[in-house]
XYZ file of C-alpha atoms in Angstrom:
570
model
C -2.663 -56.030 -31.201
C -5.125 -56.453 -27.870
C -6.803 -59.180 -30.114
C -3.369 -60.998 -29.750
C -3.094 -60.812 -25.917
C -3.902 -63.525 -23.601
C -7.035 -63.169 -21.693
C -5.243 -63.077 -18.368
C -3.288 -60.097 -20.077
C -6.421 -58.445 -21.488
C -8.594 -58.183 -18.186
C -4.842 -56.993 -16.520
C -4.383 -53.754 -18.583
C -8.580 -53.581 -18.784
C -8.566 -53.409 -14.434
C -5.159 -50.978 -14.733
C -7.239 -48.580 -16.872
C -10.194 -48.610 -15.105
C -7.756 -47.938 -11.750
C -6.450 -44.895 -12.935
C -9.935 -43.056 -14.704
C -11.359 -44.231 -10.830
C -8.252 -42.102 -9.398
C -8.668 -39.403 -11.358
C -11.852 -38.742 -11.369
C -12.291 -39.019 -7.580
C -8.537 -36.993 -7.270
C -10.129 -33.904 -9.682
C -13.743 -33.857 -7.675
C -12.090 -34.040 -4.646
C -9.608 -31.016 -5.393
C -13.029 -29.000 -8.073
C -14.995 -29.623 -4.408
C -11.893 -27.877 -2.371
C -11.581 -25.356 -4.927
C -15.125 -23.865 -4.681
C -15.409 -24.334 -1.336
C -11.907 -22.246 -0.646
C -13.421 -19.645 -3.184
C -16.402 -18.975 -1.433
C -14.874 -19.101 1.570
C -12.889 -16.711 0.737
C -15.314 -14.559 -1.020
C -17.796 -14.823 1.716
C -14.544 -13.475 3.558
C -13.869 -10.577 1.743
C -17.232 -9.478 1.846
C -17.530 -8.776 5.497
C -13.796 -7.393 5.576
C -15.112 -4.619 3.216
C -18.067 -4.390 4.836
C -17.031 -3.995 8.204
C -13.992 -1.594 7.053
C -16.684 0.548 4.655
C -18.456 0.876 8.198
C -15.147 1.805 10.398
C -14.459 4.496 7.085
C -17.678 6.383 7.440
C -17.409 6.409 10.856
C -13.984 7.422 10.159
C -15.084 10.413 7.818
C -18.081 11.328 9.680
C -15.947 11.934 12.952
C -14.040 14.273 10.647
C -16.599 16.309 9.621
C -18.628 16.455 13.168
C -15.086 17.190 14.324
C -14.990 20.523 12.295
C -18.944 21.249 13.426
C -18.245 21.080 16.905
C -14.859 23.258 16.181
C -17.580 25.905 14.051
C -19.804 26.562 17.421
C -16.841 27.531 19.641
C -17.732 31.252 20.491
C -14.195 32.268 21.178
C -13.156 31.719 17.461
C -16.219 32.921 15.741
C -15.600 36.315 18.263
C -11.970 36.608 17.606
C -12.438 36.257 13.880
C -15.272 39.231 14.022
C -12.562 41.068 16.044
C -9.987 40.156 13.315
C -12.200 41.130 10.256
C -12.557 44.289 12.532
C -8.495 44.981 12.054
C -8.113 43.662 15.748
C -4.248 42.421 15.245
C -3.519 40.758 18.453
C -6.999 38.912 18.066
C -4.558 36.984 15.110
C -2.534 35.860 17.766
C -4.788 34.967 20.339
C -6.824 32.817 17.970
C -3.951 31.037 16.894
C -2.709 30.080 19.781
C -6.375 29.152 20.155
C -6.297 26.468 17.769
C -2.973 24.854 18.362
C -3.903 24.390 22.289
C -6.876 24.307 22.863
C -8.438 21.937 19.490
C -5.325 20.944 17.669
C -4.368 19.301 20.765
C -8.182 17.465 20.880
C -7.157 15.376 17.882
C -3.298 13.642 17.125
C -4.358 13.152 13.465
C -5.081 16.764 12.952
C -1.580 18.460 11.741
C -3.285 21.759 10.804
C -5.872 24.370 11.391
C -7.140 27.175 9.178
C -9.632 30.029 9.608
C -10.114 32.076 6.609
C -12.628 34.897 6.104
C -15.083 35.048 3.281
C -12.041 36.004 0.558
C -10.487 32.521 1.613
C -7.839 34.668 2.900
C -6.120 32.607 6.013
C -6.278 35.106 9.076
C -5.280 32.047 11.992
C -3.531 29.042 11.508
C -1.538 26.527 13.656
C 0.762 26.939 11.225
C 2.015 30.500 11.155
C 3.736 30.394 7.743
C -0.189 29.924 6.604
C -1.131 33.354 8.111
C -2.384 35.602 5.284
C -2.308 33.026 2.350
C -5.103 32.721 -0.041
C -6.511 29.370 -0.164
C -8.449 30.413 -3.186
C -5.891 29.873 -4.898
C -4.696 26.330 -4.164
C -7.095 22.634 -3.802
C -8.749 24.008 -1.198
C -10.656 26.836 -3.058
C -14.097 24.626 -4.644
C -14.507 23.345 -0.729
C -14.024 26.782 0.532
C -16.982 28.042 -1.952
C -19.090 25.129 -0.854
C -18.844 25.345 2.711
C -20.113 29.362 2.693
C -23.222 28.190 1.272
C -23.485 25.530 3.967
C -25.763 26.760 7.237
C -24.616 26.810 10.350
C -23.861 22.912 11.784
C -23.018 21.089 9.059
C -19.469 20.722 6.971
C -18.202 19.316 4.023
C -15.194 16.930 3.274
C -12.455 17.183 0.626
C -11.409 14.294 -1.376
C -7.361 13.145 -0.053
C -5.781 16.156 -1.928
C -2.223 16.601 -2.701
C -1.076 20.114 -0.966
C 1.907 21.175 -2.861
C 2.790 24.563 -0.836
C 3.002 22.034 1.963
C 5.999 19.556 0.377
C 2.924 17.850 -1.444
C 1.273 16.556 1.836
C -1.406 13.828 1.618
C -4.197 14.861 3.120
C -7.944 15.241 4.085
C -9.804 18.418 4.763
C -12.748 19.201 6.697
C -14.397 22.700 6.213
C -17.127 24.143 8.280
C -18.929 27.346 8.302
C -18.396 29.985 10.998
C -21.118 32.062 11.256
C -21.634 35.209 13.719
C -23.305 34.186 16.896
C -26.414 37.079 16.982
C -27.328 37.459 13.077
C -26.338 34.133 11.837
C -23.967 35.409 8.975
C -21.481 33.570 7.639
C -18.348 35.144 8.507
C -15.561 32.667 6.859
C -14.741 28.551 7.271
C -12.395 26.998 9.254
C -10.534 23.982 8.065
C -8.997 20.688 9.914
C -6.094 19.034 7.970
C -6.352 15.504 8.777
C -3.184 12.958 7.795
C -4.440 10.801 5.056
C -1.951 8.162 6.823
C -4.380 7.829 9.449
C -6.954 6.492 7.344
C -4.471 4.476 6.022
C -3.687 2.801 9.134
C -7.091 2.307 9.818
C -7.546 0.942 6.563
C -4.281 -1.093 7.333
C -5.475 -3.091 10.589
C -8.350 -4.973 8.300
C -5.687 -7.298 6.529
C -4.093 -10.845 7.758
C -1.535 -12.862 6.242
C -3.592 -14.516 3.385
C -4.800 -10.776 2.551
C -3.203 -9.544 -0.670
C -4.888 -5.340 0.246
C -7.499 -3.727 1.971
C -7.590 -0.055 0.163
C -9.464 2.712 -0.946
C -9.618 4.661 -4.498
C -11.419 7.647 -5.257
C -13.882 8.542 -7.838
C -10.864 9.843 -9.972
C -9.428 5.947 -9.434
C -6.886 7.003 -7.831
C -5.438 4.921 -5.062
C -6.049 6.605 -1.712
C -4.404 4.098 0.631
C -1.683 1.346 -0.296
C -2.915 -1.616 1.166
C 0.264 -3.086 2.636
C 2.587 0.051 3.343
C 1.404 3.569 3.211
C 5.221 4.698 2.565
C 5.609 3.326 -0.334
C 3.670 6.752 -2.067
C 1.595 4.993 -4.041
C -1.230 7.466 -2.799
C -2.375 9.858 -5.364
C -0.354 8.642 -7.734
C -1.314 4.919 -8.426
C -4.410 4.379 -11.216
C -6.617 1.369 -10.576
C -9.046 0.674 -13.295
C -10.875 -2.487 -12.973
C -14.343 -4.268 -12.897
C -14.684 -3.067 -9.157
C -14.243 0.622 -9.771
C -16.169 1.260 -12.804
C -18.606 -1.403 -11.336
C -19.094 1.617 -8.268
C -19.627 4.145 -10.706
C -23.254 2.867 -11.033
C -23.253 2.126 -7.307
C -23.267 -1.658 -7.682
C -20.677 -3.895 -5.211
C -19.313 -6.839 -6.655
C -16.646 -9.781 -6.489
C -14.183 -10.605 -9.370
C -10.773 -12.503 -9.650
C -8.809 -10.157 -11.870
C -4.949 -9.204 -12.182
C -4.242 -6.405 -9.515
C -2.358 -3.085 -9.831
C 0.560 -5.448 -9.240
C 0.247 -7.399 -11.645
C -0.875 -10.333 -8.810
C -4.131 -13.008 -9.523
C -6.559 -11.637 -7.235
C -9.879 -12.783 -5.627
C -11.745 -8.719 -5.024
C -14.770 -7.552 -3.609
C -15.737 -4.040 -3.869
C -17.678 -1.914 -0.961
C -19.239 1.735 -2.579
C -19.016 4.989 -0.200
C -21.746 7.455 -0.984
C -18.776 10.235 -1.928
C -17.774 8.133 -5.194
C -14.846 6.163 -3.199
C -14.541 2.450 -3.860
C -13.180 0.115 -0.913
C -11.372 -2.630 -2.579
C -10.707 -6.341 -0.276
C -8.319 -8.141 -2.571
C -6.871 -11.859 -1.276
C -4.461 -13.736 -3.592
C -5.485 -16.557 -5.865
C -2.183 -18.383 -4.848
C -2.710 -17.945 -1.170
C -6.676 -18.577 -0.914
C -6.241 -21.887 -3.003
C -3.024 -22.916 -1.931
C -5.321 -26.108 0.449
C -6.412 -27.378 -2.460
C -3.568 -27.468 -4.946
C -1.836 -29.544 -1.973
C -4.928 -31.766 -1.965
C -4.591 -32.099 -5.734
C -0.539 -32.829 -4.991
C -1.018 -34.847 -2.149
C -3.935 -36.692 -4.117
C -2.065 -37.405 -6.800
C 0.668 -38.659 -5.118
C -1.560 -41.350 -3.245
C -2.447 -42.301 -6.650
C 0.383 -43.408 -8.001
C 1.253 -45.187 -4.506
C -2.224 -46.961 -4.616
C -2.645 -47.286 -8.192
C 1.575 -49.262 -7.696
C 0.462 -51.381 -5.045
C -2.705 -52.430 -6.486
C -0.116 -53.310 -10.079
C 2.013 -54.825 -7.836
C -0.624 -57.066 -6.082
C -2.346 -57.572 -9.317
C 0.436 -58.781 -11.063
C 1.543 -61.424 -8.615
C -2.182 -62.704 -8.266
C -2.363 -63.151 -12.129
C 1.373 -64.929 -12.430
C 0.208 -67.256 -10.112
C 3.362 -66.492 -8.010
C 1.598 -66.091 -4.256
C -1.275 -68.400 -3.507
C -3.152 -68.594 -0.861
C -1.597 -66.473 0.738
C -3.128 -63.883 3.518
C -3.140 -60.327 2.469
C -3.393 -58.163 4.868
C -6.083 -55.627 4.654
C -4.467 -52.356 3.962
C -5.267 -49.077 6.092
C -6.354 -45.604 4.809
C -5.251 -42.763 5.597
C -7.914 -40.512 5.326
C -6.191 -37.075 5.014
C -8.123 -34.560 6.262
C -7.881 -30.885 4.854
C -8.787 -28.135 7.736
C -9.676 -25.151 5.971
C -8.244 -22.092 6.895
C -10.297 -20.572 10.209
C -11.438 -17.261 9.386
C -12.297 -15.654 12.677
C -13.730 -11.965 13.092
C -12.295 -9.279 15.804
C -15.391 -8.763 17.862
C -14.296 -6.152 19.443
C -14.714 -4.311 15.372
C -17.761 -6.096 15.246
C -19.307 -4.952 18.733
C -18.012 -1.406 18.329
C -19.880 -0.874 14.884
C -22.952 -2.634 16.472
C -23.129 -0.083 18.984
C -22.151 2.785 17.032
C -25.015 1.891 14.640
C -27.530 0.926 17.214
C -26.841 4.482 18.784
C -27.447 6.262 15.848
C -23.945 7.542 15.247
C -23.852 6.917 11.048
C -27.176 7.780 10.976
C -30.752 7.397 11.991
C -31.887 3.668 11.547
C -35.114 2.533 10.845
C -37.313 0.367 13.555
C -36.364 -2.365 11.190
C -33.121 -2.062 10.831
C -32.859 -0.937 14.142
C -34.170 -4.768 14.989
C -31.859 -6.513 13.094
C -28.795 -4.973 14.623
C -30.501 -6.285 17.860
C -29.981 -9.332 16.685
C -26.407 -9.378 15.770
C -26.029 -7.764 19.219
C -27.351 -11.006 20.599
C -25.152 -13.306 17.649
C -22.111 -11.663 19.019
C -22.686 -11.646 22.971
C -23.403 -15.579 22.347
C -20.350 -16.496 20.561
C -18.710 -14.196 23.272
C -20.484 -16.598 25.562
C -18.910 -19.962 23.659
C -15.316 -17.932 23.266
C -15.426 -17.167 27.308
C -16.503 -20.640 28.088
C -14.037 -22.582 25.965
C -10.961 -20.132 27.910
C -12.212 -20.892 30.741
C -12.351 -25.135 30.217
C -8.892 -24.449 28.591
C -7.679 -22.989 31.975
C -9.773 -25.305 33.803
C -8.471 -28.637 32.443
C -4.906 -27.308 32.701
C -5.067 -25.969 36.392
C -4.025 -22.434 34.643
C -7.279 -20.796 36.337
C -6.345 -17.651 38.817
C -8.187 -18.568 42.382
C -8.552 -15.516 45.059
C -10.083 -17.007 48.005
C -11.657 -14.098 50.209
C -13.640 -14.332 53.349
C -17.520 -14.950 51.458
C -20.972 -14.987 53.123
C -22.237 -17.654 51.128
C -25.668 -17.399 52.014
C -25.623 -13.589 50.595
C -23.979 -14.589 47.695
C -26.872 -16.871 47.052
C -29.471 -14.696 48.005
C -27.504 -12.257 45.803
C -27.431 -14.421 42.553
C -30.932 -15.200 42.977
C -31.911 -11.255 42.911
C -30.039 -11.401 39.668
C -31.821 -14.342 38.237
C -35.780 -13.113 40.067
C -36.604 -10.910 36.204
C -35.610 -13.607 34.038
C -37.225 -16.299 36.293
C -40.829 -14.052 36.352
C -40.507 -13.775 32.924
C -40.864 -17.721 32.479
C -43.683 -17.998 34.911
C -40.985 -19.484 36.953
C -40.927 -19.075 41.026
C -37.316 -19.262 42.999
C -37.754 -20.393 46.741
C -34.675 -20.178 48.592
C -34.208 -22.627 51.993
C -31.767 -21.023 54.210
C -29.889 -22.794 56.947
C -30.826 -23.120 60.773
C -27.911 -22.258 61.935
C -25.852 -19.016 60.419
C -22.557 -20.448 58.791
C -19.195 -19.106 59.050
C -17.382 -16.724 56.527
C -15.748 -19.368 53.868
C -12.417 -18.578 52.337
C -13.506 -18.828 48.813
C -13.300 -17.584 45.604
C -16.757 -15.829 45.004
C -16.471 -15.222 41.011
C -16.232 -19.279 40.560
C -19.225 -20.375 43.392
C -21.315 -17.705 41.956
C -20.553 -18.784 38.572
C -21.777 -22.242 39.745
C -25.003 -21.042 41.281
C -25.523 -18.997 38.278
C -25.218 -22.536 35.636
C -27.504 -24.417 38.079
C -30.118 -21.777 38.278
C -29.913 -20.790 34.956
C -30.523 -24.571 33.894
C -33.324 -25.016 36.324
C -35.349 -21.869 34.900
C -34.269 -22.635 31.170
C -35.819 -26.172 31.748
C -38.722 -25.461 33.789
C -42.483 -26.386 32.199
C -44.651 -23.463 30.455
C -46.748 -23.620 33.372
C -46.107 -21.969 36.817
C -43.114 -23.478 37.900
C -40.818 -23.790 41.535
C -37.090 -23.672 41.793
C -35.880 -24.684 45.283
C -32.345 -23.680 46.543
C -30.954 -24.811 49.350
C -28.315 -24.190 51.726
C -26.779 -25.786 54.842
C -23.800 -26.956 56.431
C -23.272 -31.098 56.579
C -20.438 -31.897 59.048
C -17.089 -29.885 57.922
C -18.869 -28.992 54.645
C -21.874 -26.542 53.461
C -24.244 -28.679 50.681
C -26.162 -26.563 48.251
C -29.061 -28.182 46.703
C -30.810 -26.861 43.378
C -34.288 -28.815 42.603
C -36.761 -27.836 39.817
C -39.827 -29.336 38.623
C -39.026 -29.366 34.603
C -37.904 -31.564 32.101
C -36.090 -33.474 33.910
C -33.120 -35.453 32.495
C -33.942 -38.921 30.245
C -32.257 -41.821 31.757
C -29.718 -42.572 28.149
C -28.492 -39.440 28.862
C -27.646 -39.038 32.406
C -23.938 -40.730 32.471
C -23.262 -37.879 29.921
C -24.584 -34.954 31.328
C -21.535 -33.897 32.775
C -19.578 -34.398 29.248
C -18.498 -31.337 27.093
C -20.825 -30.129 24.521
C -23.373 -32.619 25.432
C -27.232 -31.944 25.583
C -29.682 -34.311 26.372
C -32.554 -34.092 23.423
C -35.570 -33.113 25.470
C -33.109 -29.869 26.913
C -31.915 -29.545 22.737
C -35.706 -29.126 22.252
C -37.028 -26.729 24.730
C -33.898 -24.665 23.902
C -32.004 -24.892 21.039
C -29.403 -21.880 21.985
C -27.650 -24.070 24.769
C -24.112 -24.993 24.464
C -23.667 -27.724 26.647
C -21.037 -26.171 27.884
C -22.529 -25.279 31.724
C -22.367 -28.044 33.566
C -18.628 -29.003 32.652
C -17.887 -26.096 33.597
C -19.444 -26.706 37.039
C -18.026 -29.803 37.442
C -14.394 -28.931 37.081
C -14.976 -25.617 39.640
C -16.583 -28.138 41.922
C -13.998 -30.296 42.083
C -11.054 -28.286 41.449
C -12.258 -26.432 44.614
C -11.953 -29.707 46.377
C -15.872 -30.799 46.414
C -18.368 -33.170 44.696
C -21.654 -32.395 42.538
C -24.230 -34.969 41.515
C -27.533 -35.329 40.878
C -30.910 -37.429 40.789
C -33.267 -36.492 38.465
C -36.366 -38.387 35.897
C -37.642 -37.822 32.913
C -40.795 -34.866 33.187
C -40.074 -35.064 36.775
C -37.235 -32.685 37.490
C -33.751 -32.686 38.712
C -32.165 -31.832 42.179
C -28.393 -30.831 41.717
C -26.264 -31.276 44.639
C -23.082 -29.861 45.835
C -20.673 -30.079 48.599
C -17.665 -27.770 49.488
C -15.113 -27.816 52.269
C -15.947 -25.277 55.134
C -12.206 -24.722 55.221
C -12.469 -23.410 51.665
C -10.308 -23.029 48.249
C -6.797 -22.983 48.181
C -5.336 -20.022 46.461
C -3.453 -20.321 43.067
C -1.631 -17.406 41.893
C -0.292 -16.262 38.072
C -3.202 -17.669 36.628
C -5.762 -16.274 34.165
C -8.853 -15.146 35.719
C -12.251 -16.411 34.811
C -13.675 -15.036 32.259
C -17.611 -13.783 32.505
């Protein structure tokens, strides 16, 4: 039958078909290339959430357990419950109320304290229904045995157990040994009940609204925490079998997409704790890749629109019907797909920084020690970009807080300079300041924002200065109703191209990019809109490998205060 067709009719449906295999190939790579990236975005993801909440849960478990330590060297217990083994019945009392005012009270998340003597017999309790129970007979009774062979200082933790003479209460235990304070035998344990929920809502703060769980299982996989409400009593009672768990049986972390407890298509990656526990990030399939099955949608319905037009057009040109005739050149849309911004507390990443740099999880090693140094120094910089970009933000929309005060400028210089003197000796670099001849007035002005200028012109000056000894010259004095302070180096200088631009955002001049790539180029905007939103002017004159002398003026009569603003961030 194509035999038959008219040649006109034959290249027609041969251009068609080649239009739509074009389309869809470049509509599937464009939504396989969103796909993968979304996936390992999202896996990438995961991994630091379980990472980062496997860190906050030993920290979490270890505070637990140093908890009941530090409760195992208080004197007054380990005497009353020598007194109490002694038949001493008001010593009962006394250590009870003991424990519910003076350590109960330490931590909210502790319901419950026990002390039981070396029968596991409860002899003082916060709870005084607990008085003269044997533990040895209830989930408590293999920690009990474990923590009497433990030496003084160190304590073991349950797994979350189920207490059922307490209305089946989801907890955690901690058990110490108390030993007597002259021989160093053990006399009995004592025991903090922690609230399981309180893991839980630690567990519950690492989750957004693309996050399908963040929860833990125990080496009986057995759901610990329900990752999106701990009411729902899933704990203890809820199996979880998969790739993950068995997967941290032989201590190996992974990633999978699998069907969830829920029966939900999941993305998961797995964490392993050290006590058999598995830490399980799940994200939904649906969710994570929800960008690119609207790229696929929204791809395929620009296909049909191009793939009609071009028909359309074809089918006029080849019937002859519009000659001539100008055709407009048609404009593209170019849709642009913004992936979704995954952005990381840093508060949770500067507390577990510290904690590990101080040796609270454990001892590091000079190694390891170093490379926490260095996301120390990741996380104060993009501290640094996150406080710079608020402040532009409430720079360009006059949302900045200004507190003018009475300000000695010339000690707030002098001041700045101290600040700067170790950094500047440490590039071979030499700060002269030039004081006035005349001593000038107190200046109503903010002192947070001019010292924040000093600080980005200095700063610049010693970044850019040459390898060799080097001078930085500040100056200060009063011209007419204003004070000028001058800033001159003898670096890099700034190349001709680039100096309309060097007040721009984000812009860097290459010969700065290249004697430090960590800048921002962030600085001197920042400058610029103090300097002028304060009412003065800044510029400069400067050469290539020949330095550059920053100048700025200011009103003598100061800044004008601006209330209900933010303040500046530093």
């Amino acid at each position: 039958m194509f035999k038959n067709l008219k040649t006109r009719t034959k290249l027609f449906v041969v251009f068609s078909f080649t239009v739509v295999l074009t389309i869809a190939a470049v509509g599937r790579l464009v939504y396989q290339t969103a796909k993968d990236n979304l996936y390992k975005q999202t896996v990438n993801y995961l991994n630091f959430l379980s990472e980062t909440a496997k860190t906050g849960v030993v920290s979490f478990l270890e505070g637990a357990k140093q908890r009941a330590v530090d409760f195992s060297s208080d004197g007054f217990i380990r005497t009353s419950l020598k007194q109490i083994m002694q038949g001493d019945q008001k010593a009962i009392l006394d250590l009870s109320a003991h424990l519910r005012d003076n350590k109960q009270s330490l931590d909210p998340s502790i319901y419950n304290i026990n002390v039981v003597d070396l029968n596991g017999k409860v002899v003082a309790s916060v709870a005084a229904d607990e008085i003269g129970t044997s533990l040895l007979e209830y989930e408590e009774k293999d920690y009990i045995l474990q923590a009497q062979k433990l030496s003084y200082g160190r304590a073991v933790l349950s797994d979350v157990i189920k207490l059922g003479r307490l209305k089946d209460k989801i907890s955690i235990a901690a058990f110490a040994p108390l030993t007597d304070k002259d021989t160093g035998e053990i006399l009995g344990v004592i025991i903090n009940y922690i609230q399981a929920a309180s893991l839980s809502d630690f567990i519950s703060s690492f989750r957004d609204s693309s996050i399908a769980g963040v929860y833990l299982v125990d080496s009986k996989n057995l759901m610990i925490t329900e990752p999106l409400d701990f009411q729902k009593h899933l704990a203890l009672r809820q199996i979880v079998d998969n790739k993950l768990t068995r997967d941290c049986k032989i201590r190996t972390s992974g990633s999978v997409a699998y069907q969830n407890y829920k029966g939900v298509e999941v993305f998961g990656v797995s964490a392993c704790l050290n006590n058999g526990w598995t830490l399980i990030a799940e994200a939904s399939v649906a969710e994570s890749l929800k960008g690119a099955l609207d790229i696929r949608r929204i791809a395929g319905y620009a296909a049909l629109l191009i793939f009609l037009e071009i028909m359309f057009l074809i089918y006029f040109i080849f019937r002859d019907i519009l000659k001539q005739k100008e055709v407009e050149q048609m404009k593209t849309d170019f849709i642009s797909f913004a992936s979704h911004q995954l952005r990381t507390p840093l508060t949770i990443i500067k507390w577990n920084t510290e904690m590990l740099i101080n040796g609270d999880a454990g001892e590091l090693t000079p190694d390891q020690k170093q490379r926490m140094f260095k996301i120390e120094l990741g996380e104060k910089r993009m501290a640094c970009l996150i406080n710079s970009l608020l402040n532009i933000s409430r720079l360009e929309s006059n949302r900045l807080k200004i507190e003018p005060k009475p300000t000695d400028v010339l000690l707030l210089i002098s001041s700045t300079i101290s600040e700067l003197v170790p950094y500047a000796n440490a590039k071979n670099c030499h700060i002269k300041f030039n004081k006035p001849s005349r001593q000038l007035p107190l200046i109503n002005l903010d002192p947070v924002l001019l010292k924040q200028v000093i600080l980005n012109l200095l700063g610049n000056s010693i970044n850019y200065s040459k390898p060799k000894k080097s001078l930085v010259e500040v100056t200060l004095k009063q011209v007419g109703r204003y004070f000028q302070i001058d800033v001159a180096d003898d670096g890099i200088g700034i190349p001709a191209a680039a100096q309309n631009k060097i007040f721009q955002k984000f812009f860097r001049a290459d010969n700065a990019t290249k004697a430090d790539a960590n800048g921002i180029g962030l600085g001197l905007y920042i400058t610029k809109l103090i300097v002028e939103t304060s009412g003065g002017k800044i510029w400069f004159e400067s050469a290539e490998e020949k330095g550059a002398k920053f100048h700025i003026v200011m009103p003598i009569s100061g800044m004008s205060k601006k209330s209900g603003g933010k303040e500046f961030s530093k």
